[in-house]
Short mmCIF file of C-alpha atoms in Angstrom, two decimals:
data_model
loop_
_atom_site.label_atom_id
_atom_site.label_comp_id
_atom_site.label_asym_id
_atom_site.label_seq_id
_atom_site.Cartn_x
_atom_site.Cartn_y
_atom_site.Cartn_z
CA UNK A 1368 -13.62 -4.79 7.63
CA UNK A 1369 -16.74 -2.61 6.49
CA UNK A 1370 -17.03 1.03 4.75
CA UNK A 1371 -16.79 2.99 8.45
CA UNK A 1372 -13.73 1.06 9.57
CA UNK A 1373 -11.22 3.39 8.50
CA UNK A 1374 -12.87 6.53 9.26
CA UNK A 1375 -11.71 7.67 11.94
CA UNK A 1376 -8.26 7.59 10.83
CA UNK A 1377 -9.18 9.71 7.85
CA UNK A 1378 -9.36 13.62 8.38
CA UNK A 1379 -11.60 15.55 6.04
CA UNK A 1380 -9.35 16.89 3.46
CA UNK A 1381 -5.94 15.17 2.12
CA UNK A 1382 -3.04 16.38 4.67
CA UNK A 1383 -1.01 19.32 3.51
CA UNK A 1384 3.15 18.55 3.76
CA UNK A 1385 3.24 19.94 7.29
CA UNK A 1386 0.56 18.45 8.43
CA UNK A 1387 1.70 14.71 6.87
CA UNK A 1388 4.92 14.99 9.03
CA UNK A 1389 3.54 16.64 12.27
CA UNK A 1390 1.09 13.03 12.32
CA UNK A 1391 3.96 10.76 11.06
CA UNK A 1392 6.25 12.35 13.79
CA UNK A 1393 3.33 11.43 16.00
CA UNK A 1394 2.36 8.44 15.40
CA UNK A 1395 5.80 7.22 15.08
CA UNK A 1396 5.95 9.16 19.14
CA UNK A 1397 3.06 7.38 20.16
CA UNK A 1398 4.18 4.15 18.83
CA UNK A 1399 7.88 3.87 19.73
CA UNK A 1400 8.72 -0.35 20.27
CA UNK A 1401 6.55 -0.69 16.68
CA UNK A 1402 7.23 2.32 14.47
CA UNK A 1403 10.61 3.53 13.25
CA UNK A 1404 10.72 6.82 11.64
CA UNK A 1405 13.30 8.17 9.16
CA UNK A 1406 14.43 10.02 6.50
CA UNK A 1407 15.36 8.29 3.21
CA UNK A 1408 16.12 11.21 0.68
CA UNK A 1409 15.76 15.01 -0.10
CA UNK A 1410 13.49 16.41 -3.13
CA UNK A 1411 15.34 18.12 -5.95
CA UNK A 1412 14.71 21.31 -3.98
CA UNK A 1413 15.93 19.50 -0.51
CA UNK A 1414 12.64 18.41 1.10
CA UNK A 1415 12.98 15.56 3.46
CA UNK A 1416 11.40 12.06 2.28
CA UNK A 1417 10.45 10.29 4.71
CA UNK A 1418 9.32 6.74 5.65
CA UNK A 1419 7.56 5.11 8.66
CA UNK A 1420 8.51 1.67 8.97
CA UNK A 1421 6.62 -0.88 11.02
CA UNK A 1422 8.52 -3.81 11.93
CA UNK A 1423 6.67 -7.55 11.48
CA UNK A 1424 6.83 -10.66 9.50
CA UNK A 1425 8.81 -11.51 6.94
CA UNK A 1426 6.95 -10.45 4.15
CA UNK A 1427 8.25 -6.72 2.65
CA UNK A 1428 5.83 -4.22 1.79
CA UNK A 1429 5.98 -0.81 0.74
CA UNK A 1430 3.32 1.95 0.02
CA UNK A 1431 3.91 4.56 -1.51
CA UNK A 1432 2.65 8.91 -1.51
CA UNK A 1433 1.68 11.26 -3.37
CA UNK A 1434 3.55 9.29 -6.52
CA UNK A 1435 1.56 12.53 -9.15
CA UNK A 1436 1.51 15.69 -6.65
CA UNK A 1437 -2.19 16.42 -7.81
CA UNK A 1438 -3.16 13.22 -6.63
CA UNK A 1439 -3.62 14.09 -2.83
CA UNK A 1440 -6.08 11.01 -1.43
CA UNK A 1441 -2.65 8.95 -0.90
CA UNK A 1442 -1.65 11.60 1.66
CA UNK A 1443 -4.32 10.90 3.51
CA UNK A 1444 -3.52 7.27 3.51
CA UNK A 1445 -0.58 7.31 4.34
CA UNK A 1446 -1.34 8.08 8.25
CA UNK A 1447 -4.39 5.86 8.36
CA UNK A 1448 -2.68 2.85 7.30
CA UNK A 1449 0.58 3.95 9.73
CA UNK A 1450 -2.24 4.31 12.37
CA UNK A 1451 -4.17 1.87 12.25
CA UNK A 1452 -1.08 -1.08 11.41
CA UNK A 1453 1.01 0.40 14.78
CA UNK A 1454 -2.70 -0.71 16.90
CA UNK A 1455 -3.49 -4.19 15.28
CA UNK A 1456 -0.53 -6.77 15.58
CA UNK A 1457 -2.52 -8.33 13.39
CA UNK A 1458 -1.47 -7.31 10.54
CA UNK A 1459 2.47 -6.92 11.53
CA UNK A 1460 2.62 -11.04 12.64
CA UNK A 1461 3.65 -11.64 8.80
CA UNK A 1462 4.49 -8.62 7.20
CA UNK A 1463 7.25 -5.92 7.57
CA UNK A 1464 5.52 -2.06 6.48
CA UNK A 1465 7.65 0.27 5.34
CA UNK A 1466 5.49 3.55 4.44
CA UNK A 1467 6.90 6.72 2.74
CA UNK A 1468 4.64 9.75 2.78
CA UNK A 1469 5.01 11.57 -0.17
CA UNK A 1470 6.70 10.29 -3.42
CA UNK A 1471 7.40 14.34 -4.63
CA UNK A 1472 7.44 16.93 -1.81
CA UNK A 1473 8.02 19.58 -4.59
CA UNK A 1474 5.28 19.42 -6.40
CA UNK A 1475 3.23 18.58 -3.53
CA UNK A 1476 3.77 22.21 -2.31
CA UNK A 1477 2.97 23.46 -5.60
CA UNK A 1478 -0.35 21.74 -5.05
CA UNK A 1479 -1.33 22.02 -1.51
CA UNK A 1480 -3.31 24.96 -1.89
CA UNK A 1481 -5.92 23.93 -3.52
CA UNK A 1482 -6.91 20.86 -1.32
CA UNK A 1483 -5.58 22.52 2.12
CA UNK A 1484 -8.36 25.59 1.32
CA UNK A 1485 -11.45 23.79 -0.91
CA UNK A 1486 -11.25 20.79 -0.54
CA UNK A 1487 -13.61 19.11 -1.33
CA UNK A 1488 -12.86 21.30 -4.28
CA UNK A 1489 -14.50 22.73 -7.41
CA UNK A 1490 -13.58 21.72 -11.05
CA UNK A 1491 -12.63 25.45 -11.02
CA UNK A 1492 -10.62 25.59 -7.74
CA UNK A 1493 -8.66 22.13 -8.69
CA UNK A 1494 -7.15 23.46 -12.20
CA UNK A 1495 -6.40 26.84 -10.93
CA UNK A 1496 -4.57 25.08 -8.31
CA UNK A 1497 -3.48 22.60 -10.85
CA UNK A 1498 0.48 21.57 -11.19
CA UNK A 1499 1.46 18.29 -13.19
CA UNK A 1500 4.37 17.85 -14.30
CA UNK A 1501 6.28 16.66 -17.71
CA UNK A 1502 7.01 12.99 -17.16
CA UNK A 1503 10.64 13.62 -17.05
CA UNK A 1504 10.16 15.61 -13.80
CA UNK A 1505 7.76 13.01 -11.70
CA UNK A 1506 9.58 10.55 -9.98
CA UNK A 1507 6.86 8.01 -10.30
CA UNK A 1508 7.97 7.98 -14.33
CA UNK A 1509 11.89 8.38 -14.10
CA UNK A 1510 13.47 4.63 -12.43
CA UNK A 1511 15.99 3.57 -14.68
CA UNK A 1512 16.11 1.21 -17.94
CA UNK A 1513 18.38 0.48 -20.48
CA UNK A 1514 18.24 3.63 -22.33
CA UNK A 1515 16.96 6.24 -19.66
CA UNK A 1516 19.30 6.72 -16.58
CA UNK A 1517 17.91 10.08 -15.95
CA UNK A 1518 16.93 9.28 -12.66
CA UNK A 1519 15.86 12.12 -10.00
CA UNK A 1520 17.26 12.54 -6.45
CA UNK A 1521 13.83 10.86 -5.26
CA UNK A 1522 13.27 8.50 -7.81
CA UNK A 1523 16.73 7.19 -6.30
CA UNK A 1524 15.31 7.91 -2.68
CA UNK A 1525 12.82 4.98 -3.72
CA UNK A 1526 15.29 3.02 -5.48
CA UNK A 1527 17.71 2.75 -2.39
CA UNK A 1528 14.07 1.46 -0.59
CA UNK A 1529 13.67 -0.61 -2.75
CA UNK A 1530 16.92 -2.34 -3.22
CA UNK A 1531 17.39 -2.13 0.26
CA UNK A 1532 14.29 -3.85 1.82
CA UNK A 1533 12.87 -6.42 -1.78
CA UNK A 1534 9.79 -5.61 -1.02
CA UNK A 1535 6.87 -8.52 -1.93
CA UNK A 1536 4.45 -5.88 -2.90
CA UNK A 1537 4.70 -2.42 -3.82
CA UNK A 1538 1.62 0.01 -3.63
CA UNK A 1539 2.22 3.31 -5.54
CA UNK A 1540 -1.06 5.57 -4.45
CA UNK A 1541 -2.72 7.08 -7.46
CA UNK A 1542 -6.03 9.31 -8.04
CA UNK A 1543 -7.88 10.47 -11.19
CA UNK A 1544 -10.33 13.31 -11.07
CA UNK A 1545 -13.57 11.70 -12.51
CA UNK A 1546 -15.14 7.85 -12.68
CA UNK A 1547 -14.35 4.80 -11.18
CA UNK A 1548 -11.49 2.89 -9.39
CA UNK A 1549 -9.71 0.97 -11.36
CA UNK A 1550 -5.97 -0.91 -10.86
CA UNK A 1551 -2.31 -1.51 -12.76
CA UNK A 1552 -0.10 -4.22 -11.51
CA UNK A 1553 3.51 -5.39 -13.29
CA UNK A 1554 2.14 -8.65 -13.22
CA UNK A 1555 -0.57 -10.97 -13.82
CA UNK A 1556 -1.99 -11.11 -10.83
CA UNK A 1557 -5.62 -13.54 -10.32
CA UNK A 1558 -6.47 -11.68 -6.94
CA UNK A 1559 -6.72 -7.77 -7.83
CA UNK A 1560 -9.43 -7.67 -9.79
CA UNK A 1561 -11.99 -9.76 -7.80
CA UNK A 1562 -10.31 -7.96 -4.68
CA UNK A 1563 -11.31 -4.91 -6.54
CA UNK A 1564 -14.79 -5.50 -7.24
CA UNK A 1565 -15.75 -6.75 -3.89
CA UNK A 1566 -13.92 -3.39 -1.85
CA UNK A 1567 -15.80 -1.08 -4.93
CA UNK A 1568 -18.84 -2.54 -4.18
CA UNK A 1569 -18.14 -2.09 -0.40
CA UNK A 1570 -17.18 1.70 -0.67
CA UNK A 1571 -19.83 2.67 -3.41
CA UNK A 1572 -17.46 2.51 -5.68
CA UNK A 1573 -17.84 2.38 -9.65
CA UNK A 1574 -14.70 -0.16 -11.19
CA UNK A 1575 -14.06 1.59 -14.45
CA UNK A 1576 -14.34 -0.40 -17.05
CA UNK A 1577 -11.72 1.07 -19.11
CA UNK A 1578 -9.41 3.78 -18.26
CA UNK A 1579 -7.63 6.04 -20.77
CA UNK A 1580 -4.61 5.48 -19.40
CA UNK A 1581 -5.39 1.38 -20.10
CA UNK A 1582 -6.17 1.78 -23.72
CA UNK A 1583 -3.96 -0.60 -25.59
CA UNK A 1584 -2.99 -2.34 -22.13
CA UNK A 1585 -3.83 -6.76 -21.44
CA UNK A 1586 -6.62 -7.19 -19.52
CA UNK A 1587 -5.86 -9.00 -16.64
CA UNK A 1588 -9.58 -8.25 -15.22
CA UNK A 1589 -12.23 -6.14 -15.01
CA UNK A 1590 -10.98 -3.17 -14.38
CA UNK A 1591 -7.19 -4.50 -13.73
CA UNK A 1592 -4.47 -4.10 -16.46
CA UNK A 1593 -1.07 -5.11 -16.86
CA UNK A 1594 1.54 -1.99 -16.56
CA UNK A 1595 3.78 -3.51 -19.52
CA UNK A 1596 7.48 -2.41 -19.62
CA UNK A 1597 8.42 1.02 -20.95
CA UNK A 1598 9.97 2.12 -24.14
CA UNK A 1599 13.74 1.31 -23.95
CA UNK A 1600 12.92 -1.59 -21.42
CA UNK A 1601 14.85 -4.18 -23.71
CA UNK A 1602 18.17 -1.63 -24.74
CA UNK A 1603 15.76 0.24 -28.00
CA UNK A 1604 17.10 3.13 -27.16
CA UNK A 1605 13.94 3.63 -30.09
CA UNK A 1606 11.19 2.84 -28.51
CA UNK A 1607 8.17 4.85 -27.90
CA UNK A 1608 5.06 5.54 -26.32
CA UNK A 1609 1.79 7.56 -26.57
CA UNK A 1610 1.80 7.56 -23.23
CA UNK A 1611 4.84 9.67 -21.84
CA UNK A 1612 6.93 7.95 -20.11
CA UNK A 1613 10.25 8.76 -19.57
CA UNK A 1614 11.32 6.13 -17.85
CA UNK A 1615 10.48 3.28 -14.98
CA UNK A 1616 8.20 2.99 -12.34
CA UNK A 1617 7.72 1.92 -8.69
CA UNK A 1618 6.18 -1.32 -10.05
CA UNK A 1619 8.54 -2.15 -12.99
CA UNK A 1620 11.55 -1.18 -10.35
CA UNK A 1621 9.82 -3.79 -7.79
CA UNK A 1622 9.56 -6.22 -10.38
CA UNK A 1623 13.32 -6.86 -11.08
CA UNK A 1624 13.35 -7.69 -7.10
CA UNK A 1625 10.78 -10.20 -7.72
CA UNK A 1626 7.85 -8.26 -6.21
CA UNK A 1627 4.71 -7.39 -7.65
CA UNK A 1628 3.89 -3.08 -7.21
CA UNK A 1629 0.36 -1.95 -7.88
CA UNK A 1630 -0.65 1.30 -8.79
CA UNK A 1631 -5.04 1.87 -7.58
CA UNK A 1632 -6.39 4.70 -8.33
CA UNK A 1633 -8.85 5.85 -7.47
CA UNK A 1634 -11.61 9.13 -8.19
CA UNK A 1635 -12.24 12.56 -6.45
CA UNK A 1636 -15.34 12.61 -8.45
CA UNK A 1637 -17.98 10.61 -9.52
CA UNK A 1638 -19.52 11.52 -12.74
CA UNK A 1639 -21.99 11.09 -15.49
CA UNK A 1640 -20.51 9.09 -18.72
CA UNK A 1641 -18.92 11.27 -21.57
CA UNK A 1642 -21.22 10.57 -24.36
CA UNK A 1643 -19.67 12.02 -27.60
CA UNK A 1644 -19.47 9.69 -30.27
CA UNK A 1645 -15.25 9.13 -31.59
CA UNK A 1646 -16.08 12.41 -34.23
CA UNK A 1647 -17.33 14.55 -31.75
CA UNK A 1648 -14.31 13.58 -29.47
CA UNK A 1649 -11.73 14.39 -31.88
CA UNK A 1650 -13.20 17.70 -32.75
CA UNK A 1651 -13.06 18.48 -28.98
CA UNK A 1652 -9.58 17.45 -28.58
CA UNK A 1653 -8.41 19.06 -31.53
CA UNK A 1654 -10.33 22.51 -31.50
CA UNK A 1655 -8.16 22.15 -27.00
CA UNK A 1656 -5.16 21.87 -29.25
CA UNK A 1657 -5.52 24.52 -31.25
CA UNK A 1658 -6.57 26.68 -28.47
CA UNK A 1659 -3.86 25.68 -26.32
CA UNK A 1660 -1.41 26.32 -28.63
CA UNK A 1661 -2.73 29.60 -29.62
CA UNK A 1662 -2.11 30.72 -26.06
CA UNK A 1663 1.38 29.93 -25.49
CA UNK A 1664 2.21 31.30 -29.12
CA UNK A 1665 1.28 34.60 -27.83
CA UNK A 1666 3.62 34.78 -25.21
CA UNK A 1667 7.30 35.45 -25.53
CA UNK A 1668 9.34 33.91 -22.95
CA UNK A 1669 11.19 36.15 -21.41
CA UNK A 1670 15.26 35.37 -20.23
CA UNK A 1671 15.34 33.67 -17.59
CA UNK A 1672 12.34 33.46 -16.50
CA UNK A 1673 10.13 31.05 -13.89
CA UNK A 1674 8.95 28.38 -16.88
CA UNK A 1675 7.84 25.30 -14.39
CA UNK A 1676 3.90 25.80 -14.94
CA UNK A 1677 3.95 26.74 -18.56
CA UNK A 1678 6.85 23.79 -18.75
CA UNK A 1679 4.52 21.36 -17.65
CA UNK A 1680 1.44 22.86 -19.45
CA UNK A 1681 3.61 22.53 -22.82
CA UNK A 1682 3.68 19.11 -21.77
CA UNK A 1683 0.29 18.30 -20.86
CA UNK A 1684 -0.51 19.54 -24.33
CA UNK A 1685 1.77 17.43 -26.25
CA UNK A 1686 -0.84 14.10 -24.57
CA UNK A 1687 -3.53 16.14 -26.91
CA UNK A 1688 -2.48 13.85 -30.18
CA UNK A 1689 -1.73 11.01 -28.34
CA UNK A 1690 -5.27 10.85 -27.39
CA UNK A 1691 -6.95 11.62 -31.16
CA UNK A 1692 -4.83 8.06 -32.46
CA UNK A 1693 -6.12 6.66 -29.25
CA UNK A 1694 -9.49 7.21 -30.55
CA UNK A 1695 -8.87 6.91 -34.46
CA UNK A 1696 -7.41 3.02 -33.41
CA UNK A 1697 -10.10 2.40 -30.37
CA UNK A 1698 -12.97 4.22 -30.77
CA UNK A 1699 -14.59 2.16 -29.04
CA UNK A 1700 -13.00 2.91 -25.80
CA UNK A 1701 -11.50 5.95 -26.57
CA UNK A 1702 -14.69 8.19 -27.58
CA UNK A 1703 -15.85 8.08 -23.45
CA UNK A 1704 -12.92 9.39 -21.89
CA UNK A 1705 -13.62 11.89 -19.12
CA UNK A 1706 -10.24 12.95 -20.55
CA UNK A 1707 -10.98 14.07 -23.34
CA UNK A 1708 -12.40 17.26 -21.33
CA UNK A 1709 -10.51 17.09 -18.58
CA UNK A 1710 -6.15 16.87 -19.79
CA UNK A 1711 -7.20 20.76 -21.76
CA UNK A 1712 -8.82 21.89 -18.92
CA UNK A 1713 -5.34 20.96 -17.06
CA UNK A 1714 -2.39 22.87 -19.55
CA UNK A 1715 -5.27 26.10 -19.17
CA UNK A 1716 -5.03 26.08 -15.31
CA UNK A 1717 -1.24 25.67 -15.59
CA UNK A 1718 -0.83 28.68 -18.40
CA UNK A 1719 -2.76 30.22 -15.53
CA UNK A 1720 -0.68 30.15 -13.09
CA UNK A 1721 2.45 31.26 -15.42
CA UNK A 1722 0.93 34.13 -15.96
CA UNK A 1723 -0.08 34.81 -12.84
CA UNK A 1724 3.75 34.17 -11.70
CA UNK A 1725 5.08 36.59 -14.55
CA UNK A 1726 1.96 39.12 -13.81
CA UNK A 1727 3.97 38.82 -10.26
CA UNK A 1728 6.81 40.57 -11.81
CA UNK A 1729 5.90 42.02 -14.02
CA UNK A 1730 1.98 43.89 -13.16
CA UNK A 1731 1.77 46.71 -15.75
CA UNK A 1732 2.74 44.15 -18.83
CA UNK A 1733 -0.80 44.83 -20.76
CA UNK A 1734 0.45 41.97 -23.19
CA UNK A 1735 0.24 39.34 -19.89
CA UNK A 1736 -3.08 41.00 -18.77
CA UNK A 1737 -4.69 40.28 -22.14
CA UNK A 1738 -3.69 36.82 -22.12
CA UNK A 1739 -3.99 35.87 -18.49
CA UNK A 1740 -7.61 37.23 -19.12
CA UNK A 1741 -7.99 35.63 -22.78
CA UNK A 1742 -6.98 32.28 -20.43
CA UNK A 1743 -9.03 32.30 -18.07
CA UNK A 1744 -12.07 32.83 -19.72
CA UNK A 1745 -10.69 29.40 -21.88
CA UNK A 1746 -10.38 27.37 -18.63
CA UNK A 1747 -13.52 28.82 -17.27
CA UNK A 1748 -15.21 28.04 -20.27
CA UNK A 1749 -14.06 25.12 -19.98
CA UNK A 1750 -14.95 24.19 -16.67
CA UNK A 1751 -18.86 24.69 -17.36
CA UNK A 1752 -18.51 22.41 -20.10
CA UNK A 1753 -16.66 19.67 -18.26
CA UNK A 1754 -19.26 20.32 -14.94
CA UNK A 1755 -22.89 20.34 -17.55
CA UNK A 1756 -21.29 16.99 -19.12
CA UNK A 1757 -19.95 14.77 -16.29
CA UNK A 1758 -22.16 16.56 -13.24
CA UNK A 1759 -19.33 15.51 -11.08
CA UNK A 1760 -19.95 14.79 -7.79
CA UNK A 1761 -17.25 14.55 -4.73
CA UNK A 1762 -17.05 11.68 -3.21
CA UNK A 1763 -15.94 11.79 1.05
CA UNK A 1764 -12.44 11.02 2.01
CA UNK A 1765 -14.21 8.45 3.81
CA UNK A 1766 -14.42 6.35 0.66
CA UNK A 1767 -12.14 7.02 -1.34
CA UNK A 1768 -8.93 6.97 1.53
CA UNK A 1769 -10.58 3.74 3.27
CA UNK A 1770 -10.50 1.58 -0.10
CA UNK A 1771 -7.01 2.38 -0.36
CA UNK A 1772 -6.62 1.11 2.62
CA UNK A 1773 -8.37 -1.54 2.67
CA UNK A 1774 -7.17 -2.59 -0.56
CA UNK A 1775 -3.57 -2.01 0.90
CA UNK A 1776 -4.55 -4.17 3.85
CA UNK A 1777 -5.75 -6.92 1.86
CA UNK A 1778 -3.63 -7.56 -1.21
CA UNK A 1779 -0.70 -7.84 1.34
CA UNK A 1780 -2.55 -10.10 3.63
CA UNK A 1781 -3.52 -12.28 0.15
CA UNK A 1782 0.10 -11.95 -0.93
CA UNK A 1783 1.77 -15.86 -1.12
CA UNK A 1784 4.39 -16.27 1.95
CA UNK A 1785 7.10 -17.18 -0.77
CA UNK A 1786 7.06 -13.65 -2.35
CA UNK A 1787 8.85 -12.16 0.95
CA UNK A 1788 12.11 -10.81 -0.08
CA UNK A 1789 12.99 -8.36 2.03
CA UNK A 1790 17.04 -8.52 3.29
CA UNK A 1791 16.75 -5.85 5.75
CA UNK A 1792 15.11 -3.77 8.21
CA UNK A 1793 15.80 -0.67 10.24
CA UNK A 1794 15.82 -0.65 13.57
CA UNK A 1795 13.72 0.82 16.26
CA UNK A 1796 14.47 4.63 16.58
CA UNK A 1797 12.92 7.87 15.28
CA UNK A 1798 15.51 10.60 13.93
#
C-alpha cells in the first residue's frame, strides 16, 4: 500500500448524510453478490441508520462512522473502505465486514453545512457551524454500565449489532481538530502503536504523543492509550471522571464479547505546537470560563424554546474546570494542549448558533441582537488568536481518510484468528 492507494476511493470532502446513503446504496447495487445493505435502527429524530455488510471469513470487523458529529472524516472512510473491500476479495478471505455509515445522524445533520460548503473549513467556518452534543446525548458514550442505563436509540442499534455479530474488532472512526494522529484501545494491543506509527509516516502525519483526552490514561505505545473502564462500570454509582463520560463506549461494549475496540483519531488541520507555560494556559482557560459564563448569564431562556445549542455550549463550558485541574496535576503534558484554545471556541460557536436560532423566531429583540454581537466578537477574537498561535494548515482528505482506511485494514489483517468471535451474518439482500 502507498499513500495514494485509496485516493481514488475518497472524495474532495466528507459526504453529507444524503450523499453517504446514496453512495452506500450504489456500492450495494453494483456488488449485489458481495454486499448487503440494511437498516439497523432509527435516530431520535427518526433518521435511518444503515449498515453495509460484506460477507467473508469468520473474523468479524465492525467499523462505525461519525461517532461524534463534528468529526466527519470517518464519513469519507466508510464508503471508501466499502468500495475497496468489495473490489478486493483478498480482504474478505478472513474477514466479514460490517460498516455502519453514521452513528449519530441527527448530530451530523446539525453539522454538515460547514463541511459541505467550505471544505477544507477555516477555524471560523468550523466553529460557526459547530454542534457537539453533551456526553449524555452522544451515542458513542451512552453504552450501559452497572450504574448507567440511559441508552439512546442510536446506541441500542449499535448494541444490537455488536451483540449479534460479536466483532473481533470494532473501529470507531474518531477525529480531532488539530495536531497529529493517535488512538485509544480497549485492551493492551502491542501491534497498535507500531502500525499507527508506520502508517502515519507513510501518510505524512505526525503522531500526537500526549493528547488532551489521554492525560492520565495508561500508555500502550507512542500515541496509543488504554481506554479505561468508565465511572460506574464496576458498580460504583458514585464514580466520577473529569473526561465527562456518561456511560461506556462502543469499545467497552465490544470488549464484553472478547473483541478489541479501537478509536483511531485523525486531525482536520496540521498545527504548530502550543507554547504556553502552565500558568499561561490556566490563565487562558480561566478567562474563557468567565467570558462564557457571562455570555450565558446574559440570556434568560424563554419558556419551551429550542435549547439544543445552549445546552451543548453549557456542557462544553463545563469541561474547562476539568482542563484546568489536568494542567495543575500534570503541568508538563497539560499545558501544551491545543484544546486550551479550541474548547472555548466550541462553546462560543454553539452559543452563537443558539442566538441565531432565537433571533430567527424573534428578530426584533434588541437584547438578543446585543448578545449575538458580543458572542460573535468573542468567537472571532478567539479564532484569530488560534490561527495566529496554532497556524492551522488543512490536511488533504486523501491523506487523513486514507490513513484511517489503511489502519482499519492493517488492524483487521493482523488481529489473531482466535479472536474471531462473530456468530451471525445477514443474508445478501438489500433493503
